[in-house]
Coordinates of C-alpha atoms in Angstrom, one line a residue:
Chain A
M169 CA 39.5 94.9 115.1
Q170 CA 36.8 94.7 112.5
Q171 CA 38.7 92.1 110.7
A172 CA 39.1 90.0 113.7
S173 CA 35.4 90.1 114.5
A174 CA 34.4 89.3 111.0
E175 CA 36.7 86.3 111.1
R176 CA 35.1 85.0 114.3
P177 CA 32.4 82.6 113.1
R178 CA 34.6 80.9 110.5
V179 CA 37.5 80.4 112.8
S180 CA 35.6 79.1 115.8
Q181 CA 34.1 76.5 113.5
S182 CA 37.4 75.4 112.2
R183 CA 38.8 75.4 115.6
Q184 CA 38.7 71.7 116.3
P185 CA 39.7 70.4 119.7
A186 CA 43.4 70.9 118.9
P187 CA 45.5 69.3 121.7
L188 CA 48.2 71.1 123.5
S189 CA 47.2 74.4 121.9
P190 CA 48.6 77.3 123.7
R191 CA 45.6 79.3 122.5
A192 CA 43.4 77.5 124.9
S193 CA 44.3 80.0 127.5
G194 CA 43.8 83.7 126.9
A195 CA 41.5 83.9 123.9
G196 CA 42.0 87.7 123.7
L197 CA 45.7 87.3 123.1
A198 CA 45.0 84.7 120.4
W199 CA 43.0 87.3 118.4
I200 CA 45.8 89.7 118.5
G201 CA 48.1 87.0 117.2
R202 CA 45.7 85.9 114.5
G203 CA 45.2 89.5 113.4
F204 CA 48.9 90.0 113.2
L205 CA 49.3 86.9 111.1
L206 CA 46.6 88.0 108.7
I207 CA 48.3 91.3 108.3
L208 CA 51.6 89.6 107.7
A209 CA 50.1 87.3 105.2
A210 CA 48.5 90.2 103.4
V211 CA 51.8 92.1 103.3
V212 CA 53.6 89.0 102.0
A213 CA 51.0 88.5 99.3
L214 CA 51.2 92.1 98.3
I215 CA 55.0 92.0 98.0
L216 CA 54.9 88.8 96.0
A217 CA 52.2 90.2 93.6
R218 CA 54.1 93.4 93.0
N219 CA 57.3 91.4 92.2
L220 CA 55.4 89.1 90.0
L221 CA 54.0 92.0 88.0
D222 CA 57.3 93.9 88.0
N223 CA 59.4 91.0 86.6
P224 CA 57.5 87.8 85.8
R225 CA 60.7 86.2 84.4
L226 CA 62.6 86.6 87.6
F227 CA 59.6 85.4 89.6
A228 CA 59.3 82.2 87.5
Q229 CA 63.1 81.7 87.9
I230 CA 62.8 81.9 91.7
V231 CA 59.8 79.6 91.7
I232 CA 61.8 77.0 89.7
S233 CA 64.6 77.0 92.2
G234 CA 62.0 76.7 95.0
L235 CA 60.5 73.7 93.3
Q236 CA 63.9 72.0 93.0
L237 CA 64.4 72.5 96.8
G238 CA 60.9 71.6 97.6
F239 CA 61.0 68.3 95.8
V240 CA 64.2 67.3 97.5
Y241 CA 62.7 68.2 100.9
A242 CA 59.7 66.1 99.9
L243 CA 61.8 63.0 99.6
I244 CA 63.4 63.6 103.0
A245 CA 60.1 64.6 104.7
L246 CA 58.6 61.2 103.7
G247 CA 61.0 59.5 106.1
Y248 CA 60.1 61.8 109.0
T249 CA 56.4 61.4 108.5
M250 CA 56.4 57.6 107.9
V251 CA 58.6 56.9 110.9
Y252 CA 56.5 59.3 113.1
G253 CA 53.3 57.6 111.9
I254 CA 54.5 54.2 113.1
V255 CA 56.7 54.7 116.1
R256 CA 55.7 58.3 117.1
L257 CA 59.4 59.3 117.0
I258 CA 60.8 62.4 115.4
N259 CA 63.9 60.7 113.9
F260 CA 66.4 63.6 114.0
A261 CA 69.1 61.4 112.6
H262 CA 67.2 61.3 109.3
G263 CA 68.9 64.4 107.9
D264 CA 72.3 62.8 108.6
V265 CA 71.3 59.6 106.8
F266 CA 70.6 62.0 103.9
M267 CA 74.2 63.3 104.3
V268 CA 75.5 59.7 104.3
G269 CA 73.6 59.1 101.0
S270 CA 75.6 62.0 99.4
F271 CA 78.9 60.6 100.7
V272 CA 78.2 57.1 99.6
S273 CA 77.6 58.3 96.1
F274 CA 80.7 60.5 96.3
F275 CA 82.9 57.5 97.2
A276 CA 81.2 55.3 94.6
V277 CA 81.9 57.9 91.9
S278 CA 85.2 59.5 92.8
R279 CA 87.0 56.5 94.4
F280 CA 85.5 53.5 92.7
S281 CA 84.1 54.9 89.4
L282 CA 81.0 52.9 89.9
H283 CA 79.2 55.1 87.4
T284 CA 81.5 53.9 84.6
W285 CA 81.0 50.2 85.1
P286 CA 78.6 49.7 82.1
E287 CA 81.1 51.1 79.6
T288 CA 83.9 49.0 81.1
A289 CA 81.9 45.9 81.1
F290 CA 80.2 46.4 77.7
P291 CA 82.5 48.7 75.6
G292 CA 80.0 48.8 72.7
M293 CA 77.2 50.2 74.7
S294 CA 75.7 53.6 73.7
P295 CA 77.1 56.3 76.0
D296 CA 73.7 57.6 77.0
L297 CA 72.5 54.2 78.1
S298 CA 75.7 53.5 80.0
T299 CA 75.5 56.8 81.8
L300 CA 71.9 56.1 82.7
I301 CA 72.7 52.6 84.1
G302 CA 75.8 53.9 85.8
A303 CA 73.9 56.7 87.5
I304 CA 71.1 54.4 88.6
S305 CA 73.7 52.0 90.1
V306 CA 75.2 54.8 92.1
I307 CA 71.8 55.9 93.3
L308 CA 70.7 52.4 94.2
L309 CA 73.9 51.8 96.1
S310 CA 73.3 54.9 98.2
M311 CA 69.7 54.0 98.8
V312 CA 70.7 50.5 100.0
V313 CA 73.5 51.7 102.3
C314 CA 71.2 54.3 103.8
A315 CA 68.4 51.7 104.3
I316 CA 70.8 49.4 106.1
L317 CA 72.2 52.2 108.2
A318 CA 68.7 53.3 109.3
V319 CA 67.7 49.7 110.2
V320 CA 70.9 49.3 112.3
I321 CA 70.2 52.7 114.0
E322 CA 66.7 51.6 114.8
R323 CA 67.8 48.2 116.2
V324 CA 70.7 49.6 118.2
A325 CA 69.4 53.0 119.4
Y326 CA 65.6 53.1 119.2
K327 CA 64.2 49.6 119.6
P328 CA 65.5 49.1 123.2
L329 CA 63.6 52.4 124.1
R330 CA 60.3 51.5 122.4
N331 CA 58.5 51.3 125.8
A332 CA 60.4 54.2 127.4
P333 CA 58.9 57.7 127.5
R334 CA 58.9 59.3 124.1
I335 CA 61.3 62.1 125.1
T336 CA 64.0 59.4 125.8
A337 CA 63.9 58.2 122.2
L338 CA 63.8 61.8 121.0
I339 CA 67.0 62.7 122.9
T340 CA 68.6 59.5 121.6
A341 CA 67.7 60.5 118.1
I342 CA 69.5 63.8 118.6
G343 CA 72.5 61.8 119.9
V344 CA 72.5 59.6 116.9
S345 CA 72.4 62.7 114.7
F346 CA 75.5 64.2 116.4
F347 CA 77.2 60.8 116.2
L348 CA 76.8 60.6 112.5
E349 CA 77.9 64.2 111.9
F350 CA 81.0 64.0 114.1
F351 CA 82.0 60.4 113.4
G352 CA 81.7 61.3 109.8
A353 CA 83.9 64.3 110.3
L354 CA 86.8 62.1 111.4
N355 CA 89.7 62.1 109.0
F356 CA 89.5 58.4 108.2
V357 CA 85.8 58.5 107.6
F358 CA 84.5 61.4 105.5
S359 CA 86.9 64.1 106.8
P360 CA 85.7 67.5 108.1
R361 CA 86.4 69.3 104.9
F362 CA 84.1 70.6 102.2
I363 CA 84.6 68.2 99.3
P364 CA 84.0 69.0 95.7
Y365 CA 81.5 66.5 94.4
Q366 CA 82.1 64.7 91.2
R367 CA 78.8 64.1 89.4
P368 CA 78.0 60.6 88.0
F369 CA 76.7 62.4 84.9
D370 CA 76.9 65.9 83.4
V371 CA 74.2 68.5 84.2
Y372 CA 73.1 70.7 81.4
A373 CA 71.2 74.0 81.4
Y374 CA 68.2 74.7 79.2
Y375 CA 66.2 77.8 78.4
I376 CA 62.6 78.2 77.6
G377 CA 60.9 81.3 76.2
G378 CA 62.1 83.8 73.7
S379 CA 62.9 81.5 70.7
G380 CA 61.5 78.3 72.2
I381 CA 63.4 75.6 74.1
G382 CA 67.2 75.1 73.7
M383 CA 70.3 74.0 75.5
V384 CA 72.5 76.6 76.9
T385 CA 76.0 76.4 75.5
P386 CA 78.9 78.9 75.3
S387 CA 78.0 79.5 71.7
N388 CA 74.3 79.6 72.4
P389 CA 73.6 81.6 75.6
A390 CA 70.1 81.9 76.9
P391 CA 68.1 84.7 75.4
P392 CA 67.6 87.6 77.9
D393 CA 63.9 87.1 78.3
S394 CA 64.0 83.3 78.8
I395 CA 63.8 81.2 81.9
T396 CA 66.6 78.7 82.5
F397 CA 66.5 75.4 84.2
S398 CA 68.8 72.5 84.5
S399 CA 68.5 68.8 83.7
I400 CA 68.9 67.9 87.4
F401 CA 65.9 70.1 88.1
V402 CA 63.8 67.9 85.8
I403 CA 65.3 64.7 87.2
I404 CA 64.6 65.8 90.8
V405 CA 61.0 66.7 90.0
I406 CA 60.2 63.5 88.1
T407 CA 62.0 61.2 90.6
S408 CA 60.3 62.8 93.6
I409 CA 56.9 62.6 92.1
L410 CA 57.5 58.9 91.1
M411 CA 58.6 58.1 94.6
Q412 CA 55.5 59.7 96.1
A413 CA 53.4 57.6 93.8
L414 CA 55.4 54.5 94.6
L415 CA 54.9 55.1 98.3
Q416 CA 51.2 55.8 97.9
W417 CA 50.8 52.5 96.1
L418 CA 53.0 50.7 98.7
V419 CA 51.0 52.0 101.6
K420 CA 47.5 51.7 100.1
R421 CA 47.7 48.6 98.0
T422 CA 50.3 46.1 99.4
K423 CA 50.1 43.7 102.3
M424 CA 53.1 45.4 103.9
G425 CA 51.3 48.8 103.5
K426 CA 48.3 47.5 105.3
A427 CA 50.5 46.1 108.1
M428 CA 52.2 49.5 108.3
R429 CA 48.9 51.3 108.7
A430 CA 47.6 48.8 111.2
S431 CA 50.9 49.1 113.2
A432 CA 50.4 52.8 113.3
V433 CA 47.1 52.5 115.0
D434 CA 47.5 49.6 117.4
K435 CA 50.6 47.5 117.7
P436 CA 49.4 44.7 120.0
T437 CA 46.4 44.0 117.9
T438 CA 48.5 44.1 114.8
R439 CA 50.6 41.3 116.3
L440 CA 47.5 39.3 116.9
M441 CA 47.0 39.3 113.2
G442 CA 50.3 37.5 112.8
V443 CA 52.2 40.6 111.7
N444 CA 55.8 40.8 112.9
V445 CA 55.6 44.5 114.0
D446 CA 59.4 44.7 114.5
R447 CA 59.9 43.8 110.9
V448 CA 57.3 46.4 109.8
I449 CA 59.1 49.1 111.8
S450 CA 62.4 48.1 110.3
F451 CA 60.9 48.2 106.8
T452 CA 59.5 51.7 107.5
F453 CA 62.9 53.0 108.6
A454 CA 64.5 51.3 105.5
I455 CA 62.1 52.9 103.0
G456 CA 62.4 56.3 104.6
A457 CA 66.2 56.1 104.6
A458 CA 66.3 54.9 101.0
F459 CA 64.4 58.0 100.0
A460 CA 66.7 60.1 102.0
G461 CA 69.7 58.4 100.3
L462 CA 68.2 59.1 96.9
A463 CA 67.6 62.7 97.9
G464 CA 71.2 62.9 99.2
V465 CA 72.6 61.9 95.8
L466 CA 70.3 64.3 93.9
F467 CA 71.0 67.1 96.2
A468 CA 74.8 66.6 95.8
I469 CA 74.4 66.6 92.1
A470 CA 72.4 69.8 92.2
Y471 CA 74.7 71.6 94.7
P472 CA 78.0 69.8 94.2
S473 CA 79.9 70.4 97.3
I474 CA 79.5 68.1 100.3
H475 CA 80.5 68.0 103.9
T476 CA 79.4 66.1 107.0
Q477 CA 77.0 68.7 108.3
L478 CA 75.3 69.0 105.0
G479 CA 72.2 67.1 106.3
I480 CA 71.4 69.4 109.2
L481 CA 69.5 72.2 107.5
P482 CA 67.8 70.2 104.8
G483 CA 66.9 67.7 107.4
L484 CA 65.4 70.3 109.7
K485 CA 63.5 71.9 106.9
A486 CA 62.1 68.6 105.7
F487 CA 61.0 68.1 109.3
V488 CA 59.3 71.5 109.3
A489 CA 57.7 70.5 106.0
A490 CA 56.4 67.3 107.5
V491 CA 54.9 69.2 110.5
L492 CA 53.5 71.8 108.2
G493 CA 51.8 69.1 106.0
G494 CA 50.6 67.2 109.1
I495 CA 53.1 64.8 110.5
G496 CA 52.1 61.2 109.7
S497 CA 50.5 62.2 106.4
I498 CA 52.2 61.2 103.2
P499 CA 50.5 63.7 100.9
G500 CA 51.1 66.3 103.6
A501 CA 54.8 65.8 103.4
L502 CA 54.8 66.7 99.7
V503 CA 52.6 69.7 100.1
G504 CA 54.5 70.9 103.1
A505 CA 57.8 70.5 101.3
L506 CA 56.7 72.4 98.3
I507 CA 55.6 75.3 100.5
M508 CA 58.9 75.2 102.3
G509 CA 60.8 75.2 99.0
Q510 CA 58.9 78.3 97.8
A511 CA 59.2 80.1 101.1
E512 CA 62.9 79.6 101.1
S513 CA 63.5 80.5 97.5
L514 CA 61.2 83.5 97.6
T515 CA 62.9 84.8 100.7
A516 CA 66.3 84.4 99.2
G517 CA 65.2 86.0 96.0
Y518 CA 63.3 89.0 97.4
I519 CA 64.6 89.6 100.9
S520 CA 68.1 88.2 101.4
T521 CA 69.8 84.8 101.3
P522 CA 70.5 84.5 105.0
M523 CA 66.9 85.3 105.8
R524 CA 65.7 82.1 104.2
D525 CA 66.5 79.8 107.2
A526 CA 64.9 82.3 109.6
V527 CA 61.7 82.2 107.5
A528 CA 61.8 78.4 107.3
F529 CA 61.8 78.1 111.1
T530 CA 59.4 81.0 111.6
I531 CA 57.0 78.8 109.6
L532 CA 57.5 76.0 112.1
I533 CA 56.6 78.3 115.0
V534 CA 53.6 79.7 113.2
V535 CA 52.3 76.2 112.4
L536 CA 52.7 75.1 115.9
L537 CA 50.8 78.1 117.2
V538 CA 48.0 78.3 114.6
R539 CA 47.5 74.7 113.6
P540 CA 49.7 72.2 115.4
T541 CA 48.2 69.3 113.5
G542 CA 49.4 70.7 110.1
I543 CA 47.5 71.0 106.9
F544 CA 46.4 67.3 106.5
G545 CA 46.7 66.3 110.2
E546 CA 43.7 65.1 112.0
P547 CA 42.9 66.8 115.2
T548 CA 43.1 63.6 117.2
G549 CA 44.2 63.6 120.8
E550 CA 47.8 62.9 121.6
K551 CA 48.4 59.5 123.1
A552 CA 51.0 59.7 125.8
Chain B
M192 CA 43.5 18.0 124.3
L193 CA 43.6 21.2 122.2
L194 CA 44.8 23.6 124.9
E195 CA 46.3 22.7 128.2
I196 CA 47.2 25.3 130.7
N197 CA 49.2 24.3 133.8
D198 CA 50.0 26.4 136.8
L199 CA 50.1 29.7 135.0
H200 CA 51.6 32.7 136.9
V201 CA 51.6 36.2 135.3
Y202 CA 52.8 39.4 136.9
Y203 CA 52.3 43.0 136.0
G204 CA 55.3 44.5 137.7
A205 CA 54.8 43.6 141.4
I206 CA 51.1 42.6 140.9
H207 CA 50.6 38.9 140.9
A208 CA 47.7 38.8 138.4
L209 CA 47.5 35.1 137.7
Q210 CA 48.3 32.9 140.6
G211 CA 48.6 29.3 139.3
V212 CA 45.8 29.0 136.8
S213 CA 45.2 25.5 135.3
F214 CA 42.5 24.5 132.8
N215 CA 42.0 23.0 129.5
V216 CA 40.0 23.2 126.3
N217 CA 39.1 20.1 124.3
E218 CA 38.7 19.9 120.5
G219 CA 35.2 21.1 119.5
E220 CA 34.3 22.7 122.9
I221 CA 33.1 26.1 124.0
V222 CA 34.8 26.8 127.3
T223 CA 34.0 29.9 129.2
L224 CA 36.0 31.7 131.9
I225 CA 33.7 33.8 134.0
G226 CA 34.6 36.2 136.8
A227 CA 34.4 39.7 138.0
N228 CA 36.4 42.7 136.8
G229 CA 40.1 42.2 137.6
A230 CA 39.8 38.5 138.2
G231 CA 42.4 37.8 135.5
K232 CA 40.3 36.7 132.6
S233 CA 41.8 38.9 129.9
T234 CA 45.2 38.4 131.3
T235 CA 44.8 34.7 130.8
L236 CA 43.9 35.2 127.1
R237 CA 46.7 37.6 126.6
A238 CA 49.1 35.1 128.0
I239 CA 47.8 32.4 125.7
S240 CA 48.0 34.5 122.6
G241 CA 51.6 35.6 123.4
L242 CA 51.0 39.3 124.2
L243 CA 52.2 38.6 127.8
T244 CA 54.9 36.3 128.9
P245 CA 54.1 34.2 132.0
R246 CA 56.6 34.0 134.7
R247 CA 55.8 30.4 135.5
G248 CA 53.7 27.6 134.2
T249 CA 53.1 26.1 130.7
I250 CA 50.7 26.6 127.9
R251 CA 50.5 23.7 125.5
Y252 CA 48.5 23.8 122.3
K253 CA 48.1 20.7 120.2
D254 CA 50.8 19.1 122.4
R255 CA 53.3 21.8 121.6
D256 CA 54.7 24.2 124.2
I257 CA 53.8 27.7 123.2
T258 CA 54.5 29.4 126.5
S259 CA 57.2 31.7 125.3
M260 CA 56.4 31.8 121.6
S261 CA 55.7 35.3 120.0
A262 CA 52.2 36.4 119.3
E263 CA 52.7 36.4 115.6
D264 CA 53.9 32.8 115.6
I265 CA 51.1 31.6 117.8
V266 CA 48.6 33.0 115.2
R267 CA 50.2 30.9 112.6
L268 CA 49.6 27.7 114.6
G269 CA 45.8 28.5 114.5
V270 CA 45.1 30.3 117.8
C271 CA 43.3 33.6 117.2
H272 CA 42.6 36.1 119.9
V273 CA 39.8 38.6 119.4
P274 CA 40.7 41.2 122.0
E275 CA 38.6 43.1 124.4
G276 CA 37.1 46.3 123.2
R277 CA 37.1 45.0 119.6
R278 CA 40.3 46.9 118.6
I279 CA 39.4 47.1 115.0
F280 CA 41.7 49.3 112.8
A281 CA 39.6 52.4 112.6
P282 CA 41.3 54.2 109.6
L283 CA 41.2 51.0 107.5
T284 CA 38.2 49.8 105.5
V285 CA 36.2 46.8 106.5
R286 CA 37.8 44.8 103.7
E287 CA 41.3 45.8 104.8
N288 CA 40.6 44.8 108.3
L289 CA 39.5 41.4 107.1
E290 CA 42.5 41.1 104.9
L291 CA 44.7 41.8 107.8
G292 CA 43.0 39.0 109.6
A293 CA 44.3 36.7 106.9
Y294 CA 47.8 38.1 107.0
T295 CA 49.4 34.8 107.7
R296 CA 47.8 33.1 104.7
K297 CA 49.0 33.3 101.1
D298 CA 46.4 31.7 98.8
K299 CA 44.2 34.6 97.5
A300 CA 41.4 32.3 96.3
E301 CA 41.2 30.6 99.7
I302 CA 41.2 33.9 101.5
D303 CA 38.4 35.1 99.4
K304 CA 36.4 31.9 100.2
T305 CA 36.9 32.5 103.9
M306 CA 35.8 36.1 103.4
Q307 CA 32.6 34.9 101.8
R308 CA 32.0 32.6 104.8
V309 CA 32.5 35.5 107.1
F310 CA 30.0 37.5 105.1
A311 CA 27.6 34.6 105.4
S312 CA 27.8 34.8 109.2
F313 CA 27.9 38.6 109.3
P314 CA 25.9 39.9 106.3
R315 CA 26.2 43.5 107.6
L316 CA 29.9 43.5 107.0
R317 CA 29.3 42.8 103.3
E318 CA 27.2 45.9 103.1
R319 CA 29.9 48.0 104.8
I320 CA 32.8 46.5 103.0
N321 CA 34.3 49.8 101.7
Q322 CA 33.5 51.8 104.8
L323 CA 36.2 52.7 107.3
G324 CA 36.2 50.5 110.4
G325 CA 35.9 53.5 112.7
T326 CA 32.5 54.5 111.1
L327 CA 30.8 51.2 112.1
S328 CA 28.5 51.0 115.1
G329 CA 29.6 49.1 118.2
G330 CA 27.8 45.9 117.2
E331 CA 29.2 46.0 113.7
Q332 CA 32.7 46.6 115.1
Q333 CA 32.3 43.5 117.3
M334 CA 31.2 41.6 114.2
L335 CA 34.2 42.9 112.3
A336 CA 36.6 42.0 115.1
M337 CA 35.2 38.4 115.1
G338 CA 35.1 38.2 111.4
R339 CA 38.7 39.4 111.2
G340 CA 39.6 36.7 113.7
L341 CA 38.0 34.0 111.6
M342 CA 39.9 35.1 108.6
S343 CA 43.0 33.3 109.9
R344 CA 40.9 30.1 110.0
P345 CA 41.8 29.3 113.6
S346 CA 41.2 26.0 115.3
L347 CA 41.0 27.8 118.6
L348 CA 39.3 31.2 118.9
L349 CA 39.9 33.3 122.1
L350 CA 37.0 35.7 122.5
D351 CA 37.3 38.5 125.1
E352 CA 34.0 40.1 126.2
P353 CA 32.2 39.9 122.8
S354 CA 29.0 41.2 124.4
M355 CA 30.5 44.3 126.0
G356 CA 28.5 47.4 125.5
L357 CA 26.0 45.8 123.1
S358 CA 22.2 46.0 123.2
P359 CA 20.5 42.8 124.4
L360 CA 19.3 42.0 120.8
L361 CA 22.8 42.3 119.5
V362 CA 24.1 40.1 122.3
E363 CA 21.7 37.4 121.3
E364 CA 22.9 37.6 117.7
I365 CA 26.6 37.5 118.7
F366 CA 26.0 34.5 120.8
R367 CA 24.0 32.8 118.1
I368 CA 27.0 33.3 115.8
I369 CA 29.4 32.0 118.4
K370 CA 27.5 28.8 118.5
E371 CA 27.4 28.7 114.7
I372 CA 31.2 29.1 114.5
N373 CA 31.7 26.4 117.0
A374 CA 29.3 24.1 115.1
Q375 CA 31.5 24.6 112.1
G376 CA 34.4 23.0 114.0
T377 CA 36.2 25.9 115.8
S378 CA 36.9 25.4 119.5
I379 CA 36.2 28.5 121.5
L380 CA 37.6 29.9 124.8
L381 CA 35.1 32.6 125.8
V382 CA 35.8 35.2 128.4
E383 CA 32.6 37.0 129.6
Q384 CA 31.2 39.1 132.3
N385 CA 27.7 38.2 131.1
A386 CA 27.8 34.9 132.8
L387 CA 24.2 34.0 132.0
M388 CA 24.8 34.2 128.3
A389 CA 28.2 32.6 128.5
L390 CA 26.8 29.6 130.4
S391 CA 24.0 29.2 128.0
V392 CA 26.3 28.5 125.0
A393 CA 29.3 26.9 126.7
H394 CA 30.0 23.3 127.3
R395 CA 32.2 23.8 130.3
A396 CA 33.0 26.7 132.6
Y397 CA 35.7 27.9 135.0
V398 CA 35.2 30.6 137.5
L399 CA 38.1 32.9 138.1
E400 CA 38.6 35.0 141.2
T401 CA 41.6 37.2 141.9
G402 CA 43.9 35.1 139.8
N403 CA 42.7 31.7 140.9
I404 CA 40.3 29.2 139.5
V405 CA 37.8 28.6 142.3
L406 CA 35.1 26.5 140.6
Q407 CA 34.8 24.4 137.5
G408 CA 32.4 22.1 135.9
S409 CA 29.9 21.6 133.0
A410 CA 28.0 24.7 132.1
R411 CA 24.8 23.1 133.2
D412 CA 26.1 22.3 136.6
M413 CA 27.5 25.8 137.0
R414 CA 24.1 27.4 136.2
E415 CA 22.6 25.4 139.1
N416 CA 25.5 26.1 141.5
P417 CA 24.2 28.3 144.3
Q418 CA 27.5 30.2 144.6
V419 CA 27.6 31.0 140.9
K420 CA 23.9 32.0 141.0
A421 CA 24.5 34.4 143.9
A422 CA 27.7 35.9 142.6
Y423 CA 27.4 36.0 138.8
L424 CA 23.9 35.3 137.7
G425 CA 22.2 37.8 139.9
V426 CA 19.7 35.3 141.4
A427 CA 19.6 34.7 145.1

């Protein structure tokens, strides 16, 4: 009780006119909820602190696996947040575009050996360089296929509904999502089976700590007090950060970026500037899907078993990440995704693996109750 | 003739908003459309700039039929619509707003020249160049909306209620600038509720009532017209 009253002035200040907030009615209940959340947060912090002190090595290991997940979610979340920013649509098919990205790279590698084209074409090339070019080719192919897929989805399924009520487009998005999952599960498409994924390049494990940094090999196992990480972890982190920077530049500095931001605010007036808004929307879908395709390839390399429903959970969690960061905000997508990655990984590490999904969606509920606009979201009124 | 509108019919669903409107704008003119709320003034502008598609009638610009052309293509031909309520892009800076106005143009040096000309007309925009559009005052936003329109270097500027919600002093300034823009060779179609001001700068005027043109003539004649005086100028 004391805690709640001490909190009162701060909270009422930060309580902007949040729209559609269920707290608006029954302020008393809200305080109970808030107090409960504070206690929960305190308990979580206590458990984490104790575990950190107990076994810092394990803690760091869990944080690393959370970072890996978080940076994959960040790539997916960008697509949700960009598309929402411009057409106010939660594109639930986005996670399935991510799945298609995994499958495109699977076919490129396992059926067509696209990743080996540099050494076939230029036999004298150094193996490292040819692996690099081969892997980039596979990734680019996935990105392009996903971009085209998303543009087609937008044209066929969403564009005709642009002036329809928003719920119509949302339901359509769910329909498109199911279509991709179950059409993909047909035998002549991707098949409904779990498929072992052949990586376009080998992944190595490294250790750090104990006696410095080294590669983990059968003859050189990681020292017991070291932390291990894999090369794909490094690749995911670097790629994701690079793409965030690229997107920031694109949105802030280029003509297309300005047109995107203008379209997000006011489409008719943007058209009066001579901007083809339909093209801007297509471009937004394409960029978001290309990032999802990239994430799909990296995810499959990191967790090499793929199936047609692989996109559902990462897609939903990236959606939660986008909401948590403040949907429509690009930095918000990254921050939200990193929090989601940690939440999932810490839960799996310290509570139990099945709990991680429950925690992920509990975060969604808590965000919607406490701060529906997310961390970076502005408390602007919803336009119907 | 720069702009020629013939028997224009526009519907909003079942509502017949424009019921056969015909008028024209000559090269170098300021023409004003005056009329009460809901007479169809803004609808006319929206039909010309391509935001609305008329059901019947033709819009010709520089002897070219633009009736069913898309808004983004019409801008490229040199028709620029400064919409009612300013409609600036609030989360973008003043510079970015102006740059978007020049979206259809490629030559960076030329765009910069136009921007300098806009700043000459609206010195306050230069002071605010890195400020977000949404932080400007109403008058400044109107200046930004007009400046943004000028960035496409239009031959025909469609101005919708530029004086709305501004103090008398600012209204004077905006109208002075409208005359200045016109003197530099841009033809203007001006929609206004402030008929007195509109008639003081315009060459010709049309009076619109419930989707029909009911009166037309030179601005001077209209100022003397007893009907106009009674209905729009507030003098008996």
